[in-house]
CSV table of C-alpha atoms in Angstrom, one decimal:
chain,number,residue,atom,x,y,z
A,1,UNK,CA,19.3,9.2,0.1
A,2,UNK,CA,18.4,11.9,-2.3
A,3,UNK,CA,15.2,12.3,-3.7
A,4,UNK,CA,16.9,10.7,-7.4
A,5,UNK,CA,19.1,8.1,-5.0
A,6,UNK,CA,17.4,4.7,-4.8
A,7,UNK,CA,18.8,0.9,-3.8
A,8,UNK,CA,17.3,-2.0,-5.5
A,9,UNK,CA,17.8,-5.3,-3.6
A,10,UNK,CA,18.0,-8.3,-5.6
A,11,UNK,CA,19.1,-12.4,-5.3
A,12,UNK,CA,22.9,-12.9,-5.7
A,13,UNK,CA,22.6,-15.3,-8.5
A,14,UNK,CA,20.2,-12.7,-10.7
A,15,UNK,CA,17.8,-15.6,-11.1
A,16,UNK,CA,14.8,-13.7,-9.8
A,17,UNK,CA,12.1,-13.4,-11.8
A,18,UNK,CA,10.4,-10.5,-10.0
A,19,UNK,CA,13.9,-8.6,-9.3
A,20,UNK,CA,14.1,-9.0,-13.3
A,21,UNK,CA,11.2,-6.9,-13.3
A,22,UNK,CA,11.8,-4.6,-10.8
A,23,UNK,CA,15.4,-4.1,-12.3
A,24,UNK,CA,14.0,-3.1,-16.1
A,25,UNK,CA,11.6,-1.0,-14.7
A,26,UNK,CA,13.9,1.1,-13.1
A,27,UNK,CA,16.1,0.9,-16.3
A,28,UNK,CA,13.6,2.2,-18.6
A,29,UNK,CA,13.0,4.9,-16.7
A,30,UNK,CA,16.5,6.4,-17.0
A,31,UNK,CA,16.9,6.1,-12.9
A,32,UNK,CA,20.3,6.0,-11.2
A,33,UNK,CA,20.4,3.0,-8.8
A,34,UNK,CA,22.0,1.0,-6.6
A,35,UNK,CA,21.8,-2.5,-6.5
A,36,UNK,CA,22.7,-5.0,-3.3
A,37,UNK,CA,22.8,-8.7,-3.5
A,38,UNK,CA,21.1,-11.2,-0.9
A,39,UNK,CA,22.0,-14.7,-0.8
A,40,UNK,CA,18.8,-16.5,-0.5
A,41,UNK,CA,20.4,-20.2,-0.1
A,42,UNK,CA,22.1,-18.7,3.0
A,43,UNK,CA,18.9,-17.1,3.8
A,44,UNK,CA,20.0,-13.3,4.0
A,45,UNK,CA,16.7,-12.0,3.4
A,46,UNK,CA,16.1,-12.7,7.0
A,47,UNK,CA,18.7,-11.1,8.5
A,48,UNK,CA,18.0,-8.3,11.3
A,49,UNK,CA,19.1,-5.5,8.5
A,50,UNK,CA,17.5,-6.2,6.0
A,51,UNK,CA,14.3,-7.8,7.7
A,52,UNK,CA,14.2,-4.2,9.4
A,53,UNK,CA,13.8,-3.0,5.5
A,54,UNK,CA,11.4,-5.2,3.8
A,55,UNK,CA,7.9,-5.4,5.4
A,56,UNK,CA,7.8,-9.1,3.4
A,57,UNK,CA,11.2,-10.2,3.8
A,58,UNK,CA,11.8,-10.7,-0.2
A,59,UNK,CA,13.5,-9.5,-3.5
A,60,UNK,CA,13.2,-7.3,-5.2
A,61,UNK,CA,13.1,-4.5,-2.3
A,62,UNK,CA,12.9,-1.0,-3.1
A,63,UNK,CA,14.7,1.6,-1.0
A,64,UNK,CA,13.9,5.5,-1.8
A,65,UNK,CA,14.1,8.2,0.6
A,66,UNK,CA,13.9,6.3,3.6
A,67,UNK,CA,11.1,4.2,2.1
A,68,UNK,CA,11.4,0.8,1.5
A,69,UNK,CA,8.8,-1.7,-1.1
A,70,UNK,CA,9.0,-4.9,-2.0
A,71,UNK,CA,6.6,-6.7,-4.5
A,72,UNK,CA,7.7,-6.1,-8.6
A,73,UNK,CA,4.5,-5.0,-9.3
A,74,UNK,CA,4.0,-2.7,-6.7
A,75,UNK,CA,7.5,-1.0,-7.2
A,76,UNK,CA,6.7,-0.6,-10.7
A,77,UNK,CA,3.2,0.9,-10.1
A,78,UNK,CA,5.3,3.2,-7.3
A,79,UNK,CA,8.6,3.8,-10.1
A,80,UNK,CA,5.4,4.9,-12.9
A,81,UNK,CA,3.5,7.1,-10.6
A,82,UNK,CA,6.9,8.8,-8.9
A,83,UNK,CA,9.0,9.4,-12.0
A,84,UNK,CA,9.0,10.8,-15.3
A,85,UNK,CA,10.2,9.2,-18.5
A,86,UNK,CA,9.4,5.5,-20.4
A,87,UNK,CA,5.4,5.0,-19.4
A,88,UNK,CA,5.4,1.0,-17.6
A,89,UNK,CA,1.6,1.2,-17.9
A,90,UNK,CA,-0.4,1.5,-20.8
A,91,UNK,CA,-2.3,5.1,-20.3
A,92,UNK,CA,-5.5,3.6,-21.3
A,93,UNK,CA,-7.7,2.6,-17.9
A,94,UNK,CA,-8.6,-1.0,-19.5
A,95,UNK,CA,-5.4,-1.5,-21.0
A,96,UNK,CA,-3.4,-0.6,-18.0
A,97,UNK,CA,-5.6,-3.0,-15.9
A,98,UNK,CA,-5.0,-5.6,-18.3
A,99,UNK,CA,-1.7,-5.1,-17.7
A,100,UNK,CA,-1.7,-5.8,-13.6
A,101,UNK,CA,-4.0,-8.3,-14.4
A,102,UNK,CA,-1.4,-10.1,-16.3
A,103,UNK,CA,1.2,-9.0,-13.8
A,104,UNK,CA,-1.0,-10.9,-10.7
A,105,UNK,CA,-1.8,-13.9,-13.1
A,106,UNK,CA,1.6,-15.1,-13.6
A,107,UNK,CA,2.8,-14.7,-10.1
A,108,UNK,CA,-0.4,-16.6,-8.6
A,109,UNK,CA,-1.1,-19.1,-11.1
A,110,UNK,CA,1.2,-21.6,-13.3
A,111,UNK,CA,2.8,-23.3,-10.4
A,112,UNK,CA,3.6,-26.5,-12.2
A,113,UNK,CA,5.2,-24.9,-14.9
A,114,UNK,CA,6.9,-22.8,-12.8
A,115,UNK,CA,8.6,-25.2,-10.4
A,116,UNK,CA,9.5,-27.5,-13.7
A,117,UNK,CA,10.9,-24.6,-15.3
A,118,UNK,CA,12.5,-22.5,-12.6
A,119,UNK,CA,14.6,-19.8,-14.1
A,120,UNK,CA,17.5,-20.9,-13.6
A,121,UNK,CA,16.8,-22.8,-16.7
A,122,UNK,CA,16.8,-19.2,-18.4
A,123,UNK,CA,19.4,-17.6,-16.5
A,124,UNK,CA,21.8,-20.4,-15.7
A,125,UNK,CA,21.2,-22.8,-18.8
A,126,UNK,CA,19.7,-25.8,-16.8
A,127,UNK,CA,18.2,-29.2,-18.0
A,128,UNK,CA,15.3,-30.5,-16.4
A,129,UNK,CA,13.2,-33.7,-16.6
A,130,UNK,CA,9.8,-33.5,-19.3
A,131,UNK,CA,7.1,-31.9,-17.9
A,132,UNK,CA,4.6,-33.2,-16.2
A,133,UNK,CA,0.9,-33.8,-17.5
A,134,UNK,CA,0.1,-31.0,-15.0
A,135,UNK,CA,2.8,-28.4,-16.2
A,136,UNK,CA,1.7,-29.5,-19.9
A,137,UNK,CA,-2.0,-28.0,-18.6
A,138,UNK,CA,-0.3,-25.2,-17.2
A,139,UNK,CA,1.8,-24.6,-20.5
A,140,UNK,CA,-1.4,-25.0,-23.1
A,141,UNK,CA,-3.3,-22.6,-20.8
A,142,UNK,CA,0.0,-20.3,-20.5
A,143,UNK,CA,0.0,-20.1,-24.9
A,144,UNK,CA,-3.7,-19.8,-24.7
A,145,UNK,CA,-4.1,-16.4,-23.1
A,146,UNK,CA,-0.8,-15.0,-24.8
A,147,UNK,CA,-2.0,-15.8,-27.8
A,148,UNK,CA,-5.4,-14.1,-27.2
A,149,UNK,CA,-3.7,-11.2,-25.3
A,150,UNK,CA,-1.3,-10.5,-28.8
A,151,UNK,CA,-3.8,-10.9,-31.3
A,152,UNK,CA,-3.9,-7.8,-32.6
A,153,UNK,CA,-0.1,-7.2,-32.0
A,154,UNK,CA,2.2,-9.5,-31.9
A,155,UNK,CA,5.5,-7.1,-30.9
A,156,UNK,CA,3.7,-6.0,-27.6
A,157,UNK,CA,1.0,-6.5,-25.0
A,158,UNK,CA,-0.7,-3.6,-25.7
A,159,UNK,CA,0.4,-1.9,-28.9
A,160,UNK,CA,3.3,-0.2,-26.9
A,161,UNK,CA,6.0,-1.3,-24.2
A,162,UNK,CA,5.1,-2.0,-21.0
A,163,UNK,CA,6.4,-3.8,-18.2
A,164,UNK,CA,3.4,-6.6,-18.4
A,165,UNK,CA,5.6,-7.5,-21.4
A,166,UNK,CA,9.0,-8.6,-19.6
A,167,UNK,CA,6.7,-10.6,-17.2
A,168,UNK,CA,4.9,-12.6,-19.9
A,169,UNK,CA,8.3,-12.9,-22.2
A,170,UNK,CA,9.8,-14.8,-19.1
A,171,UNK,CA,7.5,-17.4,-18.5
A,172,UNK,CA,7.7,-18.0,-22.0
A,173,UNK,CA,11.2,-18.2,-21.9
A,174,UNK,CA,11.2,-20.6,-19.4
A,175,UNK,CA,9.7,-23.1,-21.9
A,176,UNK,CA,11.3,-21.8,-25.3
A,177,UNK,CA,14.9,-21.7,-23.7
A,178,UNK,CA,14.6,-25.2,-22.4
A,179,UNK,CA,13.7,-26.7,-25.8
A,180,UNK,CA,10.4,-27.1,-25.1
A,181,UNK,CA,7.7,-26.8,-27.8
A,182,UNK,CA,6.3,-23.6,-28.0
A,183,UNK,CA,4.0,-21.7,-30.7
A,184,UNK,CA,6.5,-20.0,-33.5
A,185,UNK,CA,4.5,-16.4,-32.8
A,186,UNK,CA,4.7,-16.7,-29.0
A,187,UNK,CA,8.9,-17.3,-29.8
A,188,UNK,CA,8.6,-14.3,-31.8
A,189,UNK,CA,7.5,-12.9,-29.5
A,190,UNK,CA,9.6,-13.7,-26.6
A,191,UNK,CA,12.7,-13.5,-28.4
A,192,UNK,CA,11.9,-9.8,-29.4
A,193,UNK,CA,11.0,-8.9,-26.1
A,194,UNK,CA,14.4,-10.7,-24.7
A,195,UNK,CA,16.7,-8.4,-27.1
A,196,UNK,CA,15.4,-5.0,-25.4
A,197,UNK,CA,18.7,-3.2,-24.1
A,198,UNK,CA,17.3,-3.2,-20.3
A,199,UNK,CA,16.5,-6.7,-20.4
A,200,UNK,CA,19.7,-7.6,-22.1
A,201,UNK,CA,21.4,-5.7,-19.0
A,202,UNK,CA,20.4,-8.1,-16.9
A,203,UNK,CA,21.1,-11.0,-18.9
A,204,UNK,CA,24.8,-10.2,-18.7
A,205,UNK,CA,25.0,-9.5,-15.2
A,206,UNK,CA,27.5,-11.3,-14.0
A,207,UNK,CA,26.7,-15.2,-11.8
């Protein structure tokens, strides 16, 4: 690979929450990629190949110049710090913290909601049961801290783009596209972040 050439490995149904991310970020920064398809179901990720690639086994995988990451967040610290063009991080130290710290909080935390609202409810247009009192807790706590985090902005996180902002737009979406009840300036929110042109390439991949 050249130094500009890199392969993005992603799930086959473009469900992936994480290979969403990975994907935008390399979007926004104007980088030429490749992009190969695993089939999870069939449980490709643990082939000999691409086992041999990806220290953890999962998507998104990054492949540049013989080096291979996997993890969103750490290919989108590695995409920032490597290439020029569209900042993913704030450039301020606290509000570029905040940022991971978002990043970290809604992959660790939220499971309930998460497994209630998988993303194939955003991608793929499925129905699933009510949530559960415990998702609900999950969900109030979800609106909570977005609404505390957007205070002072309501278009983004932190008064520009940044990848922390596809991340938090996605959980949301996994609520506001199912019809759940969510607050009108979190919607806003989300639906605003949804219509960004990188985002939007992913939406109409192909599944």
């Amino acid at each position: 690979m050249s130094s500009t050439s890199l392969l993005l490995y992603v799930d086959a149904q473009y469900v992936s929450p994480y290979a969403l991310s990975a994907f935008v970020a390399l979007h926004e920064k104007g980088l030429p990629f490749d992009i190969q398809t695993l089939d999870l179901a069939a449980k490709a990720q643990h082939e000999p190949d691409f086992a041999a690639k990806s220290l953890t086994r999962r998507v998104p995988t990054l492949i540049h110049n013989g080096f291979s990451l996997s993890e969103s967040s750490a290919i989108a610290e590695y995409i920032d710090e490597v290439f020029p063009g569209t900042p993913l991080y704030p450039n301020e130290p606290q509000s570029r913290a905040r940022a991971r710290q978002v990043q970290a909080w809604l992959r660790s935390d939220l499971t309930a909601l998460k497994q209630e609202r998988p993303t194939e409810v955003v991608f793929l247009g499925e129905k699933q049961p009510p949530l559960s009192p415990k998702a609900q807790r999950a969900a109030e706590k979800l609106f909570s801290a977005a609404e505390l985090l957007l205070a002072a902005n309501t278009e983004n996180l932190f008064g520009q783009w940044s990848i922390a902002d596809v991340d938090l737009a996605l959980t949301l979406n996994r609520l506001i596209l199912h019809g759940d009840s969510v607050p009108n300036n979190l919607v806003t929110y989300a639906k605003n972040q949804w219509q960004r042109p990188s985002v939007q390439l992913w939406i109409n991949q192909k599944r």
